Tab-separated table of N, CA and C in Angstrom:
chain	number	residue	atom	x	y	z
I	1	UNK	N	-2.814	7.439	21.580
I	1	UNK	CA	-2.597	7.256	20.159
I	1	UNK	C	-1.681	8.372	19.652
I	2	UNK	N	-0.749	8.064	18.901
I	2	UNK	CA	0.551	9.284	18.255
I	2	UNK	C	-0.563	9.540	16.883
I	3	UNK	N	0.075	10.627	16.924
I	3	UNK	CA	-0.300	11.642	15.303
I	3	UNK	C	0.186	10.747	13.858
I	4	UNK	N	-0.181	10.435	13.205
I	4	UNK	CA	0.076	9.729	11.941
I	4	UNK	C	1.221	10.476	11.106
I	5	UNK	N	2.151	9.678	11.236
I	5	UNK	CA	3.277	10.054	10.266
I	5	UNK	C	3.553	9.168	9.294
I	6	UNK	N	3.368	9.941	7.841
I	6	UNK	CA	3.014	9.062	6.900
I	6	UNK	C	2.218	10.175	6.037
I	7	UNK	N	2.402	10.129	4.593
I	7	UNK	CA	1.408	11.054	3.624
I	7	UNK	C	1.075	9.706	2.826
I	8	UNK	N	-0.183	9.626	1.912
I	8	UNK	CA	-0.485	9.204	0.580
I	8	UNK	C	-2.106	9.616	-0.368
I	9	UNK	N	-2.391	9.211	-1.462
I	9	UNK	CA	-2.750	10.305	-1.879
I	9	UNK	C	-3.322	8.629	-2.375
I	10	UNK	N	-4.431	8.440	-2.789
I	10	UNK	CA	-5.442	7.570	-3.679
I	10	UNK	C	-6.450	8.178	-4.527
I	11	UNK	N	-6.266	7.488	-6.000
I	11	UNK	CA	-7.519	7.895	-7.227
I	11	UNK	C	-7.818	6.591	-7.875
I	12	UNK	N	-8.735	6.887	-8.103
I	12	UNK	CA	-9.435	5.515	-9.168
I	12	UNK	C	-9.879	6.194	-10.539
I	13	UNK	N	-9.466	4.956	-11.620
I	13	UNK	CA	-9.471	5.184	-12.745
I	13	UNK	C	-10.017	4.288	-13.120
I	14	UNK	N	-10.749	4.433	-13.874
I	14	UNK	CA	-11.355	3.053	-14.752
I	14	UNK	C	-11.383	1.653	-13.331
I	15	UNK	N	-10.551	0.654	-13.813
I	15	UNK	CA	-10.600	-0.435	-12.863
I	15	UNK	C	-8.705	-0.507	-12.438
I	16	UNK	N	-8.246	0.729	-12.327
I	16	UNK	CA	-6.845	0.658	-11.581
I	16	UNK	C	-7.280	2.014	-10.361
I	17	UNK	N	-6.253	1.193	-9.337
I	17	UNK	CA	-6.404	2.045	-8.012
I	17	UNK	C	-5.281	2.547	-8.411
I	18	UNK	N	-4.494	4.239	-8.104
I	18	UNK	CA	-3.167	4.450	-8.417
I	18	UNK	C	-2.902	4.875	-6.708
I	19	UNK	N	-1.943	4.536	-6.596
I	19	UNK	CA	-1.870	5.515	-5.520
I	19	UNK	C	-0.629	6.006	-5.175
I	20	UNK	N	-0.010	7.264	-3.955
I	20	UNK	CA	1.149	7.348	-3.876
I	20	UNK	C	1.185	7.590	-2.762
I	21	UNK	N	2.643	7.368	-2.210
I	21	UNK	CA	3.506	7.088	-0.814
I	21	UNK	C	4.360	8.252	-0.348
I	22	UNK	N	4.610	9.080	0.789
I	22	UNK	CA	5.869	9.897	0.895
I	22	UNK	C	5.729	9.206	2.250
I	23	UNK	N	6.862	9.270	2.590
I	23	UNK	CA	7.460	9.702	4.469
I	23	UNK	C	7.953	8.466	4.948
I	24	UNK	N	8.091	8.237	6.180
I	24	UNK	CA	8.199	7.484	6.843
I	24	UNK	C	6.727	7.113	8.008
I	25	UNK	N	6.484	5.871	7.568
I	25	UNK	CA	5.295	5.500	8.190
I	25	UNK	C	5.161	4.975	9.680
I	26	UNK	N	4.266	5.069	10.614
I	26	UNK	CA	4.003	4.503	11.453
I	26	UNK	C	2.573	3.957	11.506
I	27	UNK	N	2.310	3.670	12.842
I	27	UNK	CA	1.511	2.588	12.962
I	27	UNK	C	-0.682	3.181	12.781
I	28	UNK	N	-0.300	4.254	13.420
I	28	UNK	CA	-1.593	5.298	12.932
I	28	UNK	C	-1.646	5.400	11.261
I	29	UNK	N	-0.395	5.674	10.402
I	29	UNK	CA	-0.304	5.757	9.451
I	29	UNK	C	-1.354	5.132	8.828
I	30	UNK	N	-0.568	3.741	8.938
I	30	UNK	CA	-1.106	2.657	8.175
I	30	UNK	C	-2.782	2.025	8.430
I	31	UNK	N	-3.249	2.257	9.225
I	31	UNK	CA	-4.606	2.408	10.257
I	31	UNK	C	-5.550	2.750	9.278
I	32	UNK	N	-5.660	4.399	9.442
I	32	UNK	CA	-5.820	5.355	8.524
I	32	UNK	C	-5.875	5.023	7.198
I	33	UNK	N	-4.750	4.843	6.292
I	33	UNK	CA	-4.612	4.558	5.137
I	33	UNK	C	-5.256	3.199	4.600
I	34	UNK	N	-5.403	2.257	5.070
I	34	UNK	CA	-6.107	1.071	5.269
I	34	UNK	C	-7.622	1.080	5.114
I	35	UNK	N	-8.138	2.255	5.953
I	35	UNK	CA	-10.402	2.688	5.585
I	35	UNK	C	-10.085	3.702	4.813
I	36	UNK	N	-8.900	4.382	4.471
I	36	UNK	CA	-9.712	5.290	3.178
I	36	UNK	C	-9.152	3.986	1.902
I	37	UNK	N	-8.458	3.089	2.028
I	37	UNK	CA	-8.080	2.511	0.571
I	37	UNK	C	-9.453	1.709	0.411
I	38	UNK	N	-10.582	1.253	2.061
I	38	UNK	CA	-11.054	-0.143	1.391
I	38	UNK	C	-12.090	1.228	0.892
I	39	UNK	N	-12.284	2.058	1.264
I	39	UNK	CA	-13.776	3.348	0.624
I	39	UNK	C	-13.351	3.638	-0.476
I	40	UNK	N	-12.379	3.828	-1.106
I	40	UNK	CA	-11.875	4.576	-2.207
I	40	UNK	C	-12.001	3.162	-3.385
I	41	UNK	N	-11.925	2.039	-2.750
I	41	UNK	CA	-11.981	0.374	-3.342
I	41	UNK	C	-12.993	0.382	-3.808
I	42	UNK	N	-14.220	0.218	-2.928
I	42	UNK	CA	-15.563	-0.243	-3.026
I	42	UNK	C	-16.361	0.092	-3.983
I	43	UNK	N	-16.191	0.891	-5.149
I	43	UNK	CA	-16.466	0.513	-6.460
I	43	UNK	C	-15.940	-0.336	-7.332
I	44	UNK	N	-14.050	-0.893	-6.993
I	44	UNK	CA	-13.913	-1.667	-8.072
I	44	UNK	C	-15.006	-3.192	-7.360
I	45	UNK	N	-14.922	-3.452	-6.359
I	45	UNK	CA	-15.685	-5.049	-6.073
I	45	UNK	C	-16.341	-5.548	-6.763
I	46	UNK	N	-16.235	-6.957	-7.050
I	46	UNK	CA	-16.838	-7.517	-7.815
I	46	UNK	C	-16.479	-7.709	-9.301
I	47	UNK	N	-15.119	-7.044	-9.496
I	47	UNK	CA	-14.874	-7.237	-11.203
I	47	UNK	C	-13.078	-7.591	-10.584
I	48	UNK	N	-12.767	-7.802	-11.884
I	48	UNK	CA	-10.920	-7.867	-12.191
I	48	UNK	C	-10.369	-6.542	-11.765
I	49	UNK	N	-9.216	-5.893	-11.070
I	49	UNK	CA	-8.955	-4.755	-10.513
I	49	UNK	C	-7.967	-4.677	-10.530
I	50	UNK	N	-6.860	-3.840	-10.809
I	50	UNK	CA	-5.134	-3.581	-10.232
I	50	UNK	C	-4.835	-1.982	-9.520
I	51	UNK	N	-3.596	-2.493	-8.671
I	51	UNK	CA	-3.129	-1.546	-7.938
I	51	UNK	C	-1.860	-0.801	-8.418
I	52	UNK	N	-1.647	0.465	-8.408
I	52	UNK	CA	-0.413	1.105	-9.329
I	52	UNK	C	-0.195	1.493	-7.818
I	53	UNK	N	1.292	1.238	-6.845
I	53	UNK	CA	1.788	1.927	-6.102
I	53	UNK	C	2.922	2.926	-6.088
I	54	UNK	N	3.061	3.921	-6.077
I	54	UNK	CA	3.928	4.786	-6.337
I	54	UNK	C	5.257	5.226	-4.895
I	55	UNK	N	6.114	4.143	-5.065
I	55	UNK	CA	6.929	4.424	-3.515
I	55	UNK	C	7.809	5.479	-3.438
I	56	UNK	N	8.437	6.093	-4.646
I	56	UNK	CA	9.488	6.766	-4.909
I	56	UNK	C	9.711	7.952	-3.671
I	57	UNK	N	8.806	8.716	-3.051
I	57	UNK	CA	8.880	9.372	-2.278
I	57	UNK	C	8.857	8.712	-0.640
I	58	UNK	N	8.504	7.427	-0.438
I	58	UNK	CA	8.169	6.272	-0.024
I	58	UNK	C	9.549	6.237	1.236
I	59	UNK	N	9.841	6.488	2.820
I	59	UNK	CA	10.812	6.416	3.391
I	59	UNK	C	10.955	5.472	4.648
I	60	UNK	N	9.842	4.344	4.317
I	60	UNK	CA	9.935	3.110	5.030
I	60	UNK	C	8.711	3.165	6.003
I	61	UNK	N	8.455	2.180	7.163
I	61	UNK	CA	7.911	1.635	7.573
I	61	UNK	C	8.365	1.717	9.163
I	62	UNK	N	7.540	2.232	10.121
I	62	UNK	CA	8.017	0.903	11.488
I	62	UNK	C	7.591	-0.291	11.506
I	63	UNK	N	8.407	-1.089	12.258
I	63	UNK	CA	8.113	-2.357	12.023
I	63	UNK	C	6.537	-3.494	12.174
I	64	UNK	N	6.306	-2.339	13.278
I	64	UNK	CA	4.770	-2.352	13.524
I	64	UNK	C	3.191	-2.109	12.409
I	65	UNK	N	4.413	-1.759	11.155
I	65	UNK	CA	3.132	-1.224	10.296
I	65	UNK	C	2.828	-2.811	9.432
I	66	UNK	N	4.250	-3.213	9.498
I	66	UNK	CA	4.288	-4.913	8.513
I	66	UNK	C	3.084	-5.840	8.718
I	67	UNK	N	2.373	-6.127	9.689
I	67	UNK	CA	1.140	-7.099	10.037
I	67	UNK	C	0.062	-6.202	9.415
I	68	UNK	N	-0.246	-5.465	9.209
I	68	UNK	CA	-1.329	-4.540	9.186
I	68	UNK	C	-1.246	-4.544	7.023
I	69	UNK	N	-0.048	-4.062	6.702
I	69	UNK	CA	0.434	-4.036	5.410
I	69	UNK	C	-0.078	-5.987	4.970
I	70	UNK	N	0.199	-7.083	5.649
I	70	UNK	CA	-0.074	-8.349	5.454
I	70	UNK	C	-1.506	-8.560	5.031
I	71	UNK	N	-2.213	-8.148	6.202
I	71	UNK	CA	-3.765	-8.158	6.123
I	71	UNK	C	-4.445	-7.490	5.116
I	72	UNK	N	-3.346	-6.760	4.758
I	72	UNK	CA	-4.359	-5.560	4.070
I	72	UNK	C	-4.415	-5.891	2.550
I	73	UNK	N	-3.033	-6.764	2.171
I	73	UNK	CA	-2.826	-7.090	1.117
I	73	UNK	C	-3.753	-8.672	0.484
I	74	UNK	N	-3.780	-9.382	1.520
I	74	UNK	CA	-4.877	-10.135	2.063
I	74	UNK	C	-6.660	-10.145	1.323
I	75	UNK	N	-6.566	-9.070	1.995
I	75	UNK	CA	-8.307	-7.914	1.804
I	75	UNK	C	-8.412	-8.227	0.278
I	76	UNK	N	-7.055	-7.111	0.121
I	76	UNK	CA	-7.551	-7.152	-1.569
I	76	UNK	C	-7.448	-8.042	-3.111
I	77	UNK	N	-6.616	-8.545	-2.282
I	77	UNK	CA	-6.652	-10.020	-3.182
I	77	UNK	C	-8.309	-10.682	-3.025
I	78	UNK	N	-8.585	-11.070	-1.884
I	78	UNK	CA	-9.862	-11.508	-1.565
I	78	UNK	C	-11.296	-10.690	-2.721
I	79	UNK	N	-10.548	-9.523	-2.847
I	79	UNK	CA	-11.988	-8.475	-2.852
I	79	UNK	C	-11.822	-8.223	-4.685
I	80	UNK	N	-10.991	-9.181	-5.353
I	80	UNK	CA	-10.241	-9.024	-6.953
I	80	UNK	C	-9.709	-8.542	-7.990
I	81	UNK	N	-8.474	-7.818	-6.665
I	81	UNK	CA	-6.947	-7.402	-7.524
I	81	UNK	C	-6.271	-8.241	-7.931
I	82	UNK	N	-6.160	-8.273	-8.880
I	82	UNK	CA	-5.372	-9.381	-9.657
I	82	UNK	C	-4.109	-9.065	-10.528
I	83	UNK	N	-3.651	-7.802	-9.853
I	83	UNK	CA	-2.137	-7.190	-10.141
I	83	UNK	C	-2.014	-6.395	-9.202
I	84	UNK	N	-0.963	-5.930	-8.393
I	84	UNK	CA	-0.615	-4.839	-7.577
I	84	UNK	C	1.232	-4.920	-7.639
I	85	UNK	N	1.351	-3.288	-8.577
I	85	UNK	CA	2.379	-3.019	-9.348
I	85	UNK	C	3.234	-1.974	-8.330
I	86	UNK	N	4.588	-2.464	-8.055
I	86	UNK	CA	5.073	-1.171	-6.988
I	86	UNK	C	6.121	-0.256	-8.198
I	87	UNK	N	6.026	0.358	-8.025
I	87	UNK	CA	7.037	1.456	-8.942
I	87	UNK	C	8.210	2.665	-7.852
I	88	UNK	N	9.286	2.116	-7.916
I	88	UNK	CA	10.814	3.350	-7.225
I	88	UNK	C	11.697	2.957	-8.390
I	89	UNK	N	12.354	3.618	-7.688
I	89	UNK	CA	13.843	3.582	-8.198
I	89	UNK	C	14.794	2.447	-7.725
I	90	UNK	N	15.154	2.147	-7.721
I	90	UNK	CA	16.277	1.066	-7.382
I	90	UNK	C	16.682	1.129	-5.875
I	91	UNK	N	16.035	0.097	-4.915
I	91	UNK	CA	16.587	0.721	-3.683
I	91	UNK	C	16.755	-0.760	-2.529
I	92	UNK	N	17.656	-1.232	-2.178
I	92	UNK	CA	17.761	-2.399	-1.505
I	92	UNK	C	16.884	-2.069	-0.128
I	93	UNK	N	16.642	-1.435	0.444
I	93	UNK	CA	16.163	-1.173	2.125
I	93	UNK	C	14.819	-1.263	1.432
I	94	UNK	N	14.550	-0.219	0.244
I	94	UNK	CA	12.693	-0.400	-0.026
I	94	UNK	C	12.380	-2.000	-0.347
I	95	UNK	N	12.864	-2.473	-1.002
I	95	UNK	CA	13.116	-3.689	-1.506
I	95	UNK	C	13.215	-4.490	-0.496
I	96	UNK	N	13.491	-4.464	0.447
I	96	UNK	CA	13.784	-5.488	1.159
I	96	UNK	C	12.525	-5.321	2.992
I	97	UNK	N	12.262	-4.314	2.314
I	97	UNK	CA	10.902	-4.033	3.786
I	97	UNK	C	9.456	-4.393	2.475
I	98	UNK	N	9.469	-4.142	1.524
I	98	UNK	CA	8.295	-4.545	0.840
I	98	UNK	C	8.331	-5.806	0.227
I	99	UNK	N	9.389	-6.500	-0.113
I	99	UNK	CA	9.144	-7.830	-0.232
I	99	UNK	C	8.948	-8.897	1.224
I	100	UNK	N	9.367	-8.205	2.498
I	100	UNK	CA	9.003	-9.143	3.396
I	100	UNK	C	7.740	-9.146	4.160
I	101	UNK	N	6.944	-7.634	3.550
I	101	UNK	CA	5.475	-7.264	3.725
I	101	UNK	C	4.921	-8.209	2.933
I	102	UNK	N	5.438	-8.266	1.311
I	102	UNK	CA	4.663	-8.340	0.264
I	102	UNK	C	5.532	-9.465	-0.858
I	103	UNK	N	5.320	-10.389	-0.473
I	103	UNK	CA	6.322	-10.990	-1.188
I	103	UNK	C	5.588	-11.280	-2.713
I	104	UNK	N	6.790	-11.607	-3.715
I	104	UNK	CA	6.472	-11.575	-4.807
I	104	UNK	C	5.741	-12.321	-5.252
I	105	UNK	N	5.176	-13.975	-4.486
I	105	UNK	CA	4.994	-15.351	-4.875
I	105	UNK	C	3.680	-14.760	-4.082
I	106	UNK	N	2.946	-13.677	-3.577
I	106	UNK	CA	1.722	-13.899	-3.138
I	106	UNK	C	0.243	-14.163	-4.284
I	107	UNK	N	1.139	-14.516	-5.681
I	107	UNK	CA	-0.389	-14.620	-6.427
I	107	UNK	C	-0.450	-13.927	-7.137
I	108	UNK	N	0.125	-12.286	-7.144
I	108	UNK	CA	-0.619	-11.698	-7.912
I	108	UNK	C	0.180	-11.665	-9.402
């Protein structure tokens, strides 16, 4: 198993998850980040919920992290987020690795 490359930082507020992104991610990354989001979750369950993602520091993905990012987005729809908001700056490469994780028509 490689060392997790990848930072992010999760808080809960009321019934919004905020969270934020730096680095370039791999596949431990996303692993990792995945059981602390559903522990850090498991108070909103059971009510209406949204996600504030913060990518701006945010420097992509291996490609290996995309199935894992699918499922995960999956989870929380299931578990009742019923918004999950990405926030950068203007960027075609972010844009174009998170809409094919996360496409816009998934519902939320």
């Amino acid at each position: 198993m490689l060392e997790i490359h990848g930072r992010w930082k999760i808080k809960v507020t009321d019934k919004v998850l905020m969270q934020w992104f730096a680095d370039s991610w791999n596949e431990e990354a996303i692993i990792a980040y995945v059981k602390e989001f559903k522990a850090a979750a498991a108070p909103l369950m059971g009510s209406d919920w949204a996600i504030i993602s913060i990518f701006e520091q945010w420097e992509l993905g291996v490609p290996e992290i995309e199935q894992h990012v699918v499922e995960h987005c999956e989870w929380f729809k299931a578990q009742g987020c019923i918004k999950d908001c990405h926030v950068y700056r203007p960027s075609a490469v972010k844009e174009m690795q998170l809409e094919k994780m996360i496409p816009h028509t998934v519902g939320l």
